[in-house]
Amino acid sequence: MFEKKKEKTWYDIAKKLQRKKKLEEPYASLFDYIKELTMEVPKTDFTLSHFLYFKHHDVIGDLDDVCENLSRILPPEFNENLDNAMLKYPLVRYRDNGDEIDEFEEEDDFAEEHSAELAAIMEKHINTIMMQIEAKKKTAK
């Protein structure tokens, strides 16, 4: 008769916090990076790529800030991957022949292959936030 309430995942909680502008840096940048590079978007032909990620943030005007935020939180091998991709971006930034995304195949593959490690960083942070919220609720009673 009554449906059991579905437990929210770290992703759902992070998405809600980000929407309410309560997901602080560098975790807000990490969450975007995870979404834009390692999560498939259902029912679309959306391509996940460092090129599109950089292009998006370049247009917004926060590319340097986002990369700085990521460098503060990513493990060394991810930082190296991000740096390699950033070195390529200026070379293909204004290209318009359809092969821009292909230039980042190695970096994109690395991010996809290690997506669970990125998700674990984010999940740990979200769990910490949830424990802090629960502790505040208990002390408020």
mmCIF file of C-alpha atoms in Angstrom:
data_model
loop_
_atom_site.group_PDB
_atom_site.id
_atom_site.type_symbol
_atom_site.label_atom_id
_atom_site.label_comp_id
_atom_site.label_asym_id
_atom_site.label_seq_id
_atom_site.Cartn_x
_atom_site.Cartn_y
_atom_site.Cartn_z
ATOM 1 C CA MET A 1 0.000 0.000 0.000
ATOM 2 C CA PHE A 2 2.709 2.470 0.979
ATOM 3 C CA GLU A 3 5.809 2.683 -1.119
ATOM 4 C CA LYS A 4 9.099 2.507 0.682
ATOM 5 C CA LYS A 5 10.923 5.809 0.277
ATOM 6 C CA LYS A 6 13.869 5.369 -2.070
ATOM 7 C CA GLU A 7 17.180 6.124 -0.394
ATOM 8 C CA LYS A 8 18.958 9.020 -2.054
ATOM 9 C CA THR A 9 22.337 8.363 -3.580
ATOM 10 C CA TRP A 10 25.383 10.583 -3.166
ATOM 11 C CA TYR A 11 24.693 11.784 -6.711
ATOM 12 C CA ASP A 12 21.133 12.863 -5.877
ATOM 13 C CA ILE A 13 22.311 14.708 -2.768
ATOM 14 C CA ALA A 14 25.195 16.423 -4.601
ATOM 15 C CA LYS A 15 22.838 17.450 -7.399
ATOM 16 C CA LYS A 16 20.421 18.999 -4.896
ATOM 17 C CA LEU A 17 23.218 20.794 -3.036
ATOM 18 C CA GLN A 18 24.620 22.137 -6.292
ATOM 19 C CA ARG A 19 21.210 23.325 -7.443
ATOM 20 C CA LYS A 20 20.809 25.206 -4.150
ATOM 21 C CA LYS A 21 24.373 26.557 -4.527
ATOM 22 C CA LYS A 22 25.394 24.795 -1.306
ATOM 23 C CA LEU A 23 28.037 22.516 -2.788
ATOM 24 C CA GLU A 24 31.294 24.308 -2.065
ATOM 25 C CA GLU A 25 34.495 24.336 -4.071
ATOM 26 C CA PRO A 26 36.428 22.317 -5.001
ATOM 27 C CA TYR A 27 33.633 19.741 -4.770
ATOM 28 C CA ALA A 28 31.271 21.707 -7.033
ATOM 29 C CA SER A 29 33.924 21.603 -9.768
ATOM 30 C CA LEU A 30 34.575 17.916 -9.129
ATOM 31 C CA PHE A 31 30.865 17.133 -9.378
ATOM 32 C CA ASP A 32 30.660 18.933 -12.742
ATOM 33 C CA TYR A 33 33.756 17.101 -13.938
ATOM 34 C CA ILE A 34 32.246 13.749 -12.949
ATOM 35 C CA LYS A 35 28.931 14.548 -14.618
ATOM 36 C CA GLU A 36 30.427 15.924 -17.797
ATOM 37 C CA LEU A 37 33.162 13.350 -18.291
ATOM 38 C CA THR A 38 32.166 10.033 -16.780
ATOM 39 C CA MET A 39 28.377 9.740 -16.626
ATOM 40 C CA GLU A 40 26.326 8.694 -19.606
ATOM 41 C CA VAL A 41 23.365 10.901 -20.333
ATOM 42 C CA PRO A 42 20.371 8.622 -21.004
ATOM 43 C CA LYS A 43 18.476 8.933 -24.289
ATOM 44 C CA THR A 44 20.938 11.354 -25.879
ATOM 45 C CA ASP A 45 23.881 11.223 -28.216
ATOM 46 C CA PHE A 46 25.788 13.530 -25.889
ATOM 47 C CA THR A 47 29.520 12.901 -26.139
ATOM 48 C CA LEU A 48 31.578 13.040 -22.974
ATOM 49 C CA SER A 49 34.895 14.754 -23.585
ATOM 50 C CA HIS A 50 37.513 16.998 -22.040
ATOM 51 C CA PHE A 51 37.208 19.175 -25.141
ATOM 52 C CA LEU A 52 33.496 19.842 -24.572
ATOM 53 C CA TYR A 53 34.075 20.279 -20.838
ATOM 54 C CA PHE A 54 36.812 22.855 -21.460
ATOM 55 C CA LYS A 55 34.830 24.562 -24.228
ATOM 56 C CA HIS A 56 31.798 24.884 -21.936
ATOM 57 C CA HIS A 57 33.818 26.464 -19.145
ATOM 58 C CA ASP A 58 35.806 28.583 -21.606
ATOM 59 C CA VAL A 59 32.560 30.110 -22.902
ATOM 60 C CA ILE A 60 31.327 30.714 -19.345
ATOM 61 C CA GLY A 61 34.673 32.288 -18.508
ATOM 62 C CA ASP A 62 35.597 30.149 -15.514
ATOM 63 C CA LEU A 63 37.927 27.578 -17.097
ATOM 64 C CA ASP A 64 41.018 28.623 -15.142
ATOM 65 C CA ASP A 65 39.097 28.662 -11.848
ATOM 66 C CA VAL A 66 37.556 25.245 -12.499
ATOM 67 C CA CYS A 67 40.907 23.693 -13.366
ATOM 68 C CA GLU A 68 42.493 25.278 -10.275
ATOM 69 C CA ASN A 69 39.697 23.862 -8.110
ATOM 70 C CA LEU A 70 40.127 20.411 -9.634
ATOM 71 C CA SER A 71 43.890 20.487 -9.129
ATOM 72 C CA ARG A 72 43.283 21.011 -5.399
ATOM 73 C CA ILE A 73 41.283 17.813 -5.040
ATOM 74 C CA LEU A 74 42.272 15.349 -7.769
ATOM 75 C CA PRO A 75 44.791 12.595 -7.021
ATOM 76 C CA PRO A 76 48.167 13.047 -8.795
ATOM 77 C CA GLU A 77 47.419 10.736 -11.741
ATOM 78 C CA PHE A 78 44.153 12.596 -12.406
ATOM 79 C CA ASN A 79 45.935 15.941 -12.180
ATOM 80 C CA GLU A 80 48.439 14.706 -14.744
ATOM 81 C CA ASN A 81 45.590 13.621 -17.018
ATOM 82 C CA LEU A 82 43.856 16.987 -16.608
ATOM 83 C CA ASP A 83 47.126 18.850 -17.288
ATOM 84 C CA ASN A 84 47.709 16.807 -20.447
ATOM 85 C CA ALA A 85 44.226 17.654 -21.685
ATOM 86 C CA MET A 86 44.652 21.338 -20.816
ATOM 87 C CA LEU A 87 47.867 21.462 -22.854
ATOM 88 C CA LYS A 88 45.949 20.202 -25.897
ATOM 89 C CA TYR A 89 42.973 22.515 -25.527
ATOM 90 C CA PRO A 90 44.568 25.755 -26.836
ATOM 91 C CA LEU A 91 45.772 23.855 -29.924
ATOM 92 C CA VAL A 92 42.249 22.747 -30.917
ATOM 93 C CA ARG A 93 40.157 25.451 -29.253
ATOM 94 C CA TYR A 94 39.103 27.187 -32.478
ATOM 95 C CA ARG A 95 39.215 24.201 -34.774
ATOM 96 C CA ASP A 96 35.919 23.385 -36.407
ATOM 97 C CA ASN A 97 36.527 20.307 -38.496
ATOM 98 C CA GLY A 98 34.882 17.706 -36.259
ATOM 99 C CA ASP A 99 38.023 16.014 -34.939
ATOM 100 C CA GLU A 100 38.485 18.175 -31.849
ATOM 101 C CA ILE A 101 37.056 15.540 -29.513
ATOM 102 C CA ASP A 102 39.314 12.844 -30.966
ATOM 103 C CA GLU A 103 42.374 14.775 -29.773
ATOM 104 C CA PHE A 104 41.370 14.014 -26.166
ATOM 105 C CA GLU A 105 40.703 10.295 -26.561
ATOM 106 C CA GLU A 106 43.525 9.212 -24.244
ATOM 107 C CA GLU A 107 42.518 11.635 -21.472
ATOM 108 C CA ASP A 108 38.817 10.846 -21.911
ATOM 109 C CA ASP A 109 39.493 7.106 -21.735
ATOM 110 C CA PHE A 110 41.528 7.571 -18.561
ATOM 111 C CA ALA A 111 38.710 9.528 -16.890
ATOM 112 C CA GLU A 112 36.142 6.927 -17.901
ATOM 113 C CA GLU A 113 38.279 3.970 -16.812
ATOM 114 C CA HIS A 114 38.889 5.563 -13.398
ATOM 115 C CA SER A 115 35.446 7.096 -12.905
ATOM 116 C CA ALA A 116 34.806 4.989 -9.793
ATOM 117 C CA GLU A 117 37.762 6.662 -8.068
ATOM 118 C CA LEU A 118 36.338 10.110 -8.814
ATOM 119 C CA ALA A 119 32.912 9.037 -7.611
ATOM 120 C CA ALA A 120 34.452 7.682 -4.387
ATOM 121 C CA ILE A 121 36.009 11.084 -3.611
ATOM 122 C CA MET A 122 32.667 12.781 -4.133
ATOM 123 C CA GLU A 123 30.697 10.149 -2.251
ATOM 124 C CA LYS A 124 33.012 10.426 0.766
ATOM 125 C CA HIS A 125 32.496 14.190 0.853
ATOM 126 C CA ILE A 126 28.714 13.888 0.542
ATOM 127 C CA ASN A 127 28.668 11.294 3.340
ATOM 128 C CA THR A 128 30.636 13.711 5.536
ATOM 129 C CA ILE A 129 28.115 16.466 4.817
ATOM 130 C CA MET A 130 25.228 14.130 5.654
ATOM 131 C CA MET A 131 26.855 13.136 8.959
ATOM 132 C CA GLN A 132 27.305 16.826 9.827
ATOM 133 C CA ILE A 133 23.638 17.503 9.039
ATOM 134 C CA GLU A 134 22.543 14.571 11.193
ATOM 135 C CA ALA A 135 24.760 15.748 14.061
ATOM 136 C CA LYS A 136 23.240 19.245 13.865
ATOM 137 C CA LYS A 137 19.741 17.747 13.942
ATOM 138 C CA LYS A 138 20.580 15.749 17.069
ATOM 139 C CA THR A 139 22.069 18.731 18.903
ATOM 140 C CA ALA A 140 19.076 20.880 17.958
ATOM 141 C CA LYS A 141 16.680 18.507 19.745
#
